[in-house]
Short mmCIF file of N, CA and C in Angstrom, two decimals:
data_model
loop_
_atom_site.label_atom_id
_atom_site.label_comp_id
_atom_site.label_asym_id
_atom_site.label_seq_id
_atom_site.Cartn_x
_atom_site.Cartn_y
_atom_site.Cartn_z
N UNK Y 276 -17.63 -163.11 -45.55
CA UNK Y 276 -17.49 -162.47 -46.87
C UNK Y 276 -18.60 -161.50 -47.06
N UNK Y 277 -18.25 -160.47 -47.78
CA UNK Y 277 -19.26 -159.46 -48.23
C UNK Y 277 -19.62 -159.76 -49.66
N UNK Y 278 -20.93 -159.30 -50.04
CA UNK Y 278 -21.33 -159.63 -51.35
C UNK Y 278 -21.80 -158.27 -52.05
N UNK Y 279 -21.40 -158.24 -53.35
CA UNK Y 279 -21.86 -157.09 -54.20
C UNK Y 279 -23.29 -157.31 -54.57
N UNK Y 280 -23.87 -156.22 -55.15
CA UNK Y 280 -25.27 -156.33 -55.65
C UNK Y 280 -25.43 -157.49 -56.66
N UNK Y 281 -24.43 -157.92 -57.39
CA UNK Y 281 -24.56 -158.96 -58.37
C UNK Y 281 -24.29 -160.34 -57.84
N UNK Y 282 -24.08 -160.40 -56.46
CA UNK Y 282 -23.87 -161.61 -55.81
C UNK Y 282 -22.40 -162.11 -55.67
N UNK Y 283 -21.52 -161.37 -56.23
CA UNK Y 283 -20.09 -161.75 -56.25
C UNK Y 283 -19.54 -161.22 -54.89
N UNK Y 284 -18.47 -161.92 -54.48
CA UNK Y 284 -17.95 -161.60 -53.19
C UNK Y 284 -17.01 -160.33 -53.38
N UNK Y 285 -16.97 -159.50 -52.35
CA UNK Y 285 -16.17 -158.26 -52.50
C UNK Y 285 -15.08 -158.20 -51.43
N UNK Y 286 -15.06 -159.30 -50.54
CA UNK Y 286 -14.00 -159.32 -49.56
C UNK Y 286 -14.28 -158.43 -48.36
N UNK Y 287 -13.19 -158.24 -47.65
CA UNK Y 287 -13.31 -157.41 -46.30
C UNK Y 287 -13.55 -155.90 -46.70
N UNK Y 288 -14.34 -155.29 -45.84
CA UNK Y 288 -14.54 -153.80 -45.99
C UNK Y 288 -13.52 -153.13 -45.05
N UNK Y 289 -12.64 -152.32 -45.68
CA UNK Y 289 -11.67 -151.63 -44.86
C UNK Y 289 -12.06 -150.19 -44.84
N UNK Y 290 -11.93 -149.62 -43.64
CA UNK Y 290 -12.14 -148.17 -43.38
C UNK Y 290 -10.85 -147.51 -42.85
N UNK Y 291 -10.54 -146.41 -43.45
CA UNK Y 291 -9.38 -145.63 -42.95
C UNK Y 291 -9.84 -144.35 -42.34
N UNK Y 292 -9.60 -144.25 -41.13
CA UNK Y 292 -10.04 -143.06 -40.34
C UNK Y 292 -8.86 -142.15 -39.80
N UNK Y 293 -8.96 -140.83 -40.01
CA UNK Y 293 -7.94 -139.93 -39.40
C UNK Y 293 -8.54 -139.29 -38.13
N UNK Y 294 -7.84 -138.96 -37.20
CA UNK Y 294 -8.36 -138.44 -35.92
C UNK Y 294 -7.21 -137.59 -35.33
N UNK Y 295 -7.61 -136.71 -34.36
CA UNK Y 295 -6.66 -135.95 -33.59
C UNK Y 295 -6.62 -136.55 -32.15
N UNK Y 296 -5.41 -136.74 -31.63
CA UNK Y 296 -5.33 -137.42 -30.31
C UNK Y 296 -5.85 -136.43 -29.21
N UNK Y 297 -5.75 -135.09 -29.48
CA UNK Y 297 -6.30 -134.18 -28.48
C UNK Y 297 -7.83 -134.20 -28.41
N UNK Y 298 -8.38 -134.80 -29.35
CA UNK Y 298 -9.89 -134.93 -29.29
C UNK Y 298 -10.28 -136.36 -28.92
N UNK Y 299 -9.39 -137.13 -28.40
CA UNK Y 299 -9.61 -138.54 -27.94
C UNK Y 299 -9.50 -139.58 -29.03
N UNK Y 300 -9.18 -140.78 -28.56
CA UNK Y 300 -9.07 -141.95 -29.53
C UNK Y 300 -10.40 -142.35 -30.01
N UNK Y 301 -10.45 -142.68 -31.27
CA UNK Y 301 -11.71 -143.18 -31.82
C UNK Y 301 -12.08 -144.49 -31.23
N UNK Y 302 -13.37 -144.73 -31.24
CA UNK Y 302 -13.89 -146.02 -30.71
C UNK Y 302 -14.14 -146.96 -31.86
N UNK Y 303 -14.17 -148.20 -31.56
CA UNK Y 303 -14.49 -149.24 -32.70
C UNK Y 303 -13.51 -149.22 -33.80
N UNK Y 304 -12.20 -149.08 -33.44
CA UNK Y 304 -11.22 -149.24 -34.61
C UNK Y 304 -10.31 -150.45 -34.20
N UNK Y 305 -9.81 -151.09 -35.22
CA UNK Y 305 -8.95 -152.29 -34.96
C UNK Y 305 -7.55 -152.00 -34.73
N UNK Y 306 -6.99 -150.92 -35.52
CA UNK Y 306 -5.57 -150.67 -35.33
C UNK Y 306 -5.42 -149.09 -35.36
N UNK Y 307 -4.53 -148.62 -34.44
CA UNK Y 307 -4.24 -147.28 -34.32
C UNK Y 307 -2.76 -147.00 -34.62
N UNK Y 308 -2.50 -145.99 -35.52
CA UNK Y 308 -1.13 -145.59 -35.94
C UNK Y 308 -0.95 -144.10 -35.53
N UNK Y 309 0.10 -143.90 -34.85
CA UNK Y 309 0.46 -142.48 -34.37
C UNK Y 309 1.40 -141.86 -35.43
N UNK Y 310 0.91 -140.69 -36.02
CA UNK Y 310 1.59 -139.94 -36.97
C UNK Y 310 2.31 -138.69 -36.55
N UNK Y 311 2.35 -138.65 -35.22
CA UNK Y 311 2.87 -137.34 -34.57
C UNK Y 311 4.35 -137.14 -34.76
N UNK Y 312 5.06 -138.11 -35.30
CA UNK Y 312 6.51 -138.05 -35.52
C UNK Y 312 6.79 -137.46 -36.96
N UNK Y 313 5.75 -137.35 -37.86
CA UNK Y 313 5.91 -136.86 -39.15
C UNK Y 313 6.00 -135.29 -39.22
N UNK Y 314 6.61 -134.75 -40.29
CA UNK Y 314 6.61 -133.35 -40.46
C UNK Y 314 5.24 -132.68 -40.15
N UNK Y 315 5.27 -131.66 -39.39
CA UNK Y 315 4.00 -130.95 -38.95
C UNK Y 315 3.74 -129.72 -39.64
N UNK Y 316 2.76 -129.66 -40.55
CA UNK Y 316 2.32 -128.49 -41.27
C UNK Y 316 1.82 -127.36 -40.34
N UNK Y 317 1.36 -127.71 -39.17
CA UNK Y 317 0.83 -126.72 -38.33
C UNK Y 317 1.74 -125.55 -38.09
N UNK Y 318 3.05 -125.91 -38.15
CA UNK Y 318 4.16 -124.91 -37.79
C UNK Y 318 4.58 -124.07 -38.98
N UNK Y 319 3.92 -124.30 -40.23
CA UNK Y 319 4.16 -123.58 -41.41
C UNK Y 319 3.00 -122.75 -41.68
N UNK Y 320 3.18 -121.37 -41.56
CA UNK Y 320 2.05 -120.43 -41.60
C UNK Y 320 1.11 -120.61 -42.76
N UNK Y 321 1.65 -120.82 -43.94
CA UNK Y 321 0.88 -120.92 -45.14
C UNK Y 321 0.15 -122.28 -45.24
N UNK Y 322 0.66 -123.23 -44.55
CA UNK Y 322 0.02 -124.58 -44.57
C UNK Y 322 -1.05 -124.78 -43.40
N UNK Y 323 -0.89 -124.07 -42.30
CA UNK Y 323 -1.75 -124.24 -41.08
C UNK Y 323 -3.26 -124.14 -41.47
N UNK Y 324 -3.75 -123.20 -42.30
CA UNK Y 324 -5.21 -123.25 -42.53
C UNK Y 324 -5.75 -124.28 -43.45
N UNK Y 325 -4.80 -124.90 -44.10
CA UNK Y 325 -5.14 -126.06 -45.09
C UNK Y 325 -5.40 -127.31 -44.38
N UNK Y 326 -5.67 -128.43 -44.96
CA UNK Y 326 -5.84 -129.70 -44.42
C UNK Y 326 -5.00 -130.74 -45.18
N UNK Y 327 -5.02 -131.96 -44.75
CA UNK Y 327 -4.27 -133.03 -45.33
C UNK Y 327 -4.87 -133.53 -46.62
N UNK Y 328 -5.94 -132.96 -47.09
CA UNK Y 328 -6.50 -133.15 -48.37
C UNK Y 328 -5.96 -132.23 -49.43
N UNK Y 329 -5.33 -131.16 -48.99
CA UNK Y 329 -4.80 -130.20 -49.89
C UNK Y 329 -3.40 -130.57 -50.33
N UNK Y 330 -3.04 -130.39 -51.69
CA UNK Y 330 -1.81 -130.92 -52.25
C UNK Y 330 -0.58 -130.41 -51.53
N UNK Y 331 -0.53 -129.07 -51.16
CA UNK Y 331 0.71 -128.60 -50.50
C UNK Y 331 0.90 -129.28 -49.10
N UNK Y 332 -0.12 -129.55 -48.44
CA UNK Y 332 0.03 -130.22 -47.11
C UNK Y 332 0.44 -131.73 -47.34
N UNK Y 333 -0.28 -132.34 -48.32
CA UNK Y 333 0.09 -133.74 -48.60
C UNK Y 333 1.63 -133.84 -48.91
N UNK Y 334 2.04 -132.97 -49.80
CA UNK Y 334 3.45 -132.98 -50.27
C UNK Y 334 4.37 -132.72 -49.11
N UNK Y 335 4.07 -131.85 -48.17
CA UNK Y 335 4.85 -131.44 -46.99
C UNK Y 335 4.94 -132.70 -46.07
N UNK Y 336 3.77 -133.35 -45.80
CA UNK Y 336 3.71 -134.49 -44.85
C UNK Y 336 4.44 -135.71 -45.51
N UNK Y 337 4.04 -136.07 -46.72
CA UNK Y 337 4.44 -137.32 -47.33
C UNK Y 337 5.79 -137.24 -47.99
N UNK Y 338 6.33 -136.00 -48.23
CA UNK Y 338 7.57 -135.88 -48.91
C UNK Y 338 8.88 -136.27 -48.28
N UNK Y 339 8.84 -136.48 -46.99
CA UNK Y 339 10.09 -136.84 -46.26
C UNK Y 339 10.38 -138.34 -46.33
N UNK Y 340 11.69 -138.56 -46.24
CA UNK Y 340 12.11 -139.97 -46.24
C UNK Y 340 11.50 -140.76 -45.15
N UNK Y 341 11.34 -140.15 -44.04
CA UNK Y 341 10.70 -140.89 -42.88
C UNK Y 341 9.25 -141.22 -43.14
N UNK Y 342 8.56 -140.33 -43.78
CA UNK Y 342 7.14 -140.58 -44.28
C UNK Y 342 7.03 -141.79 -45.27
N UNK Y 343 7.99 -141.77 -46.13
CA UNK Y 343 8.04 -142.83 -47.18
C UNK Y 343 8.36 -144.26 -46.46
N UNK Y 344 9.24 -144.25 -45.52
CA UNK Y 344 9.61 -145.48 -44.82
C UNK Y 344 8.37 -145.98 -43.95
N UNK Y 345 7.70 -145.03 -43.30
CA UNK Y 345 6.49 -145.33 -42.49
C UNK Y 345 5.41 -145.97 -43.30
N UNK Y 346 5.09 -145.33 -44.39
CA UNK Y 346 4.09 -145.72 -45.24
C UNK Y 346 4.37 -147.14 -45.87
N UNK Y 347 5.63 -147.37 -46.18
CA UNK Y 347 6.10 -148.70 -46.75
C UNK Y 347 5.92 -149.73 -45.66
N UNK Y 348 6.21 -149.50 -44.44
CA UNK Y 348 6.03 -150.49 -43.36
C UNK Y 348 4.56 -150.70 -43.06
N UNK Y 349 3.76 -149.65 -43.08
CA UNK Y 349 2.30 -149.90 -42.83
C UNK Y 349 1.74 -150.75 -43.97
N UNK Y 350 2.18 -150.41 -45.14
CA UNK Y 350 1.71 -151.25 -46.44
C UNK Y 350 2.19 -152.73 -46.21
N UNK Y 351 3.44 -152.97 -45.84
CA UNK Y 351 3.91 -154.30 -45.60
C UNK Y 351 3.08 -154.97 -44.55
N UNK Y 352 2.75 -154.33 -43.46
CA UNK Y 352 1.97 -154.88 -42.39
C UNK Y 352 0.57 -155.22 -42.88
N UNK Y 353 -0.03 -154.41 -43.70
CA UNK Y 353 -1.32 -154.65 -44.22
C UNK Y 353 -1.32 -155.86 -45.24
N UNK Y 354 -0.20 -155.98 -45.95
CA UNK Y 354 -0.04 -157.14 -46.88
C UNK Y 354 -0.02 -158.40 -46.12
N UNK Y 355 0.51 -158.43 -44.98
CA UNK Y 355 0.48 -159.56 -44.13
C UNK Y 355 -0.85 -159.88 -43.44
N UNK Y 356 -1.43 -158.74 -42.82
CA UNK Y 356 -2.59 -158.89 -41.99
C UNK Y 356 -3.95 -158.97 -42.68
N UNK Y 357 -4.08 -158.18 -43.82
CA UNK Y 357 -5.46 -158.30 -44.50
C UNK Y 357 -5.80 -159.68 -44.96
N UNK Y 358 -5.02 -160.40 -45.66
CA UNK Y 358 -5.33 -161.80 -46.05
C UNK Y 358 -5.60 -162.68 -44.78
N UNK Y 359 -4.79 -162.49 -43.79
CA UNK Y 359 -4.89 -163.30 -42.54
C UNK Y 359 -6.28 -163.06 -41.84
N UNK Y 360 -6.63 -161.75 -41.73
CA UNK Y 360 -7.91 -161.35 -41.11
C UNK Y 360 -9.06 -161.96 -41.98
N UNK Y 361 -8.99 -161.79 -43.28
CA UNK Y 361 -10.01 -162.29 -44.20
C UNK Y 361 -10.14 -163.75 -44.05
N UNK Y 362 -9.06 -164.47 -43.90
CA UNK Y 362 -9.04 -165.99 -43.84
C UNK Y 362 -9.80 -166.38 -42.53
N UNK Y 363 -9.69 -165.52 -41.54
CA UNK Y 363 -10.40 -165.79 -40.23
C UNK Y 363 -11.83 -165.39 -40.28
N UNK Y 364 -12.23 -164.85 -41.32
CA UNK Y 364 -13.69 -164.50 -41.51
C UNK Y 364 -14.08 -163.14 -41.11
N UNK Y 365 -13.06 -162.31 -40.88
CA UNK Y 365 -13.35 -160.84 -40.49
C UNK Y 365 -13.79 -160.07 -41.68
N UNK Y 366 -14.93 -159.56 -41.57
CA UNK Y 366 -15.57 -158.76 -42.71
C UNK Y 366 -15.29 -157.28 -42.72
N UNK Y 367 -14.93 -156.71 -41.61
CA UNK Y 367 -14.69 -155.28 -41.49
C UNK Y 367 -13.35 -155.09 -40.73
N UNK Y 368 -12.62 -154.10 -41.24
CA UNK Y 368 -11.32 -153.70 -40.51
C UNK Y 368 -11.24 -152.16 -40.63
N UNK Y 369 -11.11 -151.58 -39.49
CA UNK Y 369 -10.90 -150.04 -39.45
C UNK Y 369 -9.51 -149.72 -38.94
N UNK Y 370 -8.82 -148.94 -39.71
CA UNK Y 370 -7.44 -148.47 -39.46
C UNK Y 370 -7.56 -147.02 -39.09
N UNK Y 371 -6.97 -146.62 -37.93
CA UNK Y 371 -7.02 -145.33 -37.57
C UNK Y 371 -5.65 -144.65 -37.52
N UNK Y 372 -5.50 -143.47 -38.08
CA UNK Y 372 -4.25 -142.76 -38.05
C UNK Y 372 -4.46 -141.46 -37.38
N UNK Y 373 -3.64 -141.22 -36.32
CA UNK Y 373 -3.78 -139.93 -35.55
C UNK Y 373 -2.62 -138.96 -35.56
N UNK Y 374 -2.93 -137.71 -35.49
CA UNK Y 374 -1.89 -136.78 -35.24
C UNK Y 374 -2.41 -135.87 -34.07
N UNK Y 375 -1.84 -134.78 -33.79
CA UNK Y 375 -2.25 -133.93 -32.75
C UNK Y 375 -3.73 -133.52 -32.84
N UNK Y 376 -3.97 -132.67 -33.99
CA UNK Y 376 -5.35 -132.12 -34.10
C UNK Y 376 -6.21 -132.88 -35.07
N UNK Y 377 -5.68 -133.79 -35.86
CA UNK Y 377 -6.53 -134.47 -36.83
C UNK Y 377 -6.89 -133.72 -38.12
N UNK Y 378 -6.06 -132.74 -38.44
CA UNK Y 378 -6.41 -131.93 -39.65
C UNK Y 378 -5.30 -132.15 -40.80
N UNK Y 379 -3.98 -132.42 -40.41
CA UNK Y 379 -3.01 -132.38 -41.27
C UNK Y 379 -2.36 -133.85 -41.58
N UNK Y 380 -1.49 -134.23 -40.69
CA UNK Y 380 -0.66 -135.39 -40.94
C UNK Y 380 -1.55 -136.64 -41.02
N UNK Y 381 -2.48 -136.81 -40.11
CA UNK Y 381 -3.29 -138.10 -40.06
C UNK Y 381 -4.18 -138.09 -41.25
N UNK Y 382 -4.67 -136.94 -41.76
CA UNK Y 382 -5.46 -136.85 -43.00
C UNK Y 382 -4.67 -137.21 -44.24
N UNK Y 383 -3.44 -136.65 -44.35
CA UNK Y 383 -2.64 -136.91 -45.48
C UNK Y 383 -2.25 -138.42 -45.49
N UNK Y 384 -1.87 -138.96 -44.42
CA UNK Y 384 -1.51 -140.38 -44.31
C UNK Y 384 -2.66 -141.27 -44.67
N UNK Y 385 -3.84 -140.98 -44.13
CA UNK Y 385 -5.04 -141.75 -44.32
C UNK Y 385 -5.45 -141.70 -45.83
N UNK Y 386 -5.45 -140.50 -46.42
CA UNK Y 386 -5.69 -140.54 -47.89
C UNK Y 386 -4.72 -141.33 -48.69
N UNK Y 387 -3.49 -141.38 -48.32
CA UNK Y 387 -2.47 -142.05 -49.03
C UNK Y 387 -2.57 -143.62 -48.82
N UNK Y 388 -2.88 -144.00 -47.62
CA UNK Y 388 -3.12 -145.48 -47.38
C UNK Y 388 -4.31 -145.93 -48.12
N UNK Y 389 -5.35 -145.13 -48.17
CA UNK Y 389 -6.64 -145.46 -48.92
C UNK Y 389 -6.27 -145.56 -50.40
N UNK Y 390 -5.44 -144.62 -50.94
CA UNK Y 390 -5.00 -144.63 -52.33
C UNK Y 390 -4.30 -145.93 -52.63
N UNK Y 391 -3.39 -146.29 -51.75
CA UNK Y 391 -2.67 -147.69 -51.98
C UNK Y 391 -3.52 -148.74 -51.90
N UNK Y 392 -4.50 -148.73 -50.95
CA UNK Y 392 -5.41 -149.99 -50.93
C UNK Y 392 -6.33 -150.07 -52.14
N UNK Y 393 -6.71 -148.94 -52.75
CA UNK Y 393 -7.44 -148.86 -54.01
C UNK Y 393 -6.60 -149.50 -55.08
N UNK Y 394 -5.28 -149.25 -55.00
CA UNK Y 394 -4.39 -149.84 -56.04
C UNK Y 394 -4.35 -151.33 -55.91
N UNK Y 395 -4.71 -151.90 -54.83
CA UNK Y 395 -4.72 -153.31 -54.71
C UNK Y 395 -6.13 -153.92 -54.87
N UNK Y 396 -6.96 -153.08 -55.43
CA UNK Y 396 -8.33 -153.55 -55.79
C UNK Y 396 -9.35 -153.50 -54.69
N UNK Y 397 -8.99 -152.88 -53.56
CA UNK Y 397 -9.97 -152.67 -52.47
C UNK Y 397 -10.67 -151.39 -52.66
N UNK Y 398 -11.76 -151.21 -51.92
CA UNK Y 398 -12.54 -150.00 -51.98
C UNK Y 398 -12.83 -149.44 -50.59
N UNK Y 399 -11.68 -148.84 -50.01
CA UNK Y 399 -11.76 -148.46 -48.57
C UNK Y 399 -12.65 -147.26 -48.38
N UNK Y 400 -13.31 -147.29 -47.22
CA UNK Y 400 -14.10 -146.03 -46.88
C UNK Y 400 -13.09 -145.19 -46.15
N UNK Y 401 -13.25 -143.83 -46.20
CA UNK Y 401 -12.28 -142.86 -45.61
C UNK Y 401 -13.15 -142.01 -44.80
N UNK Y 402 -12.77 -141.82 -43.52
CA UNK Y 402 -13.38 -140.94 -42.57
C UNK Y 402 -12.37 -139.93 -41.95
N UNK Y 403 -12.60 -138.67 -42.11
CA UNK Y 403 -11.75 -137.76 -41.38
C UNK Y 403 -12.59 -137.13 -40.24
N UNK Y 404 -12.46 -137.74 -39.07
CA UNK Y 404 -13.27 -137.47 -37.90
C UNK Y 404 -13.04 -135.94 -37.45
N UNK Y 405 -11.85 -135.47 -37.40
CA UNK Y 405 -11.63 -134.23 -36.74
C UNK Y 405 -11.14 -133.12 -37.70
N UNK Y 406 -11.24 -133.28 -39.03
CA UNK Y 406 -10.76 -132.40 -39.93
C UNK Y 406 -11.26 -131.00 -39.87
N UNK Y 407 -12.53 -130.86 -39.48
CA UNK Y 407 -13.23 -129.47 -39.35
C UNK Y 407 -13.08 -128.95 -37.96
N UNK Y 408 -12.34 -129.53 -37.14
CA UNK Y 408 -12.18 -128.95 -35.74
C UNK Y 408 -11.05 -128.02 -35.81
N UNK Y 409 -11.18 -126.94 -35.05
CA UNK Y 409 -10.05 -125.99 -35.00
C UNK Y 409 -8.86 -126.55 -34.33
N UNK Y 410 -7.62 -125.87 -34.62
CA UNK Y 410 -6.38 -126.24 -34.14
C UNK Y 410 -6.28 -126.28 -32.73
#
């Protein structure tokens, strides 16, 4: 268990990390999800220079039916696993989401998963490992 400054428990610390497969898999992560099947903003000229933190890219990546189904299933998996990991005494969990370059799809998905975790009362850390790397 983790403890806040006031001595109360805060539960497991979850980190959500985005990355690009072409830059290598991240080390020290617990679960890796491949987002390369989602709509790719790299092929849309006006979206290419933006990142997954920009609303037009988020909307493009997350707006498809496939994206919605993927996010729902990841959320269902986390609903099952987070309490189980916590019950086993795991204090830290890192989820990694990858796409080709680590600037668009993985970033948008990581931000959305973090948003959904915050909605469940968690305070996930978010790391975008490759967001500043060129295409």
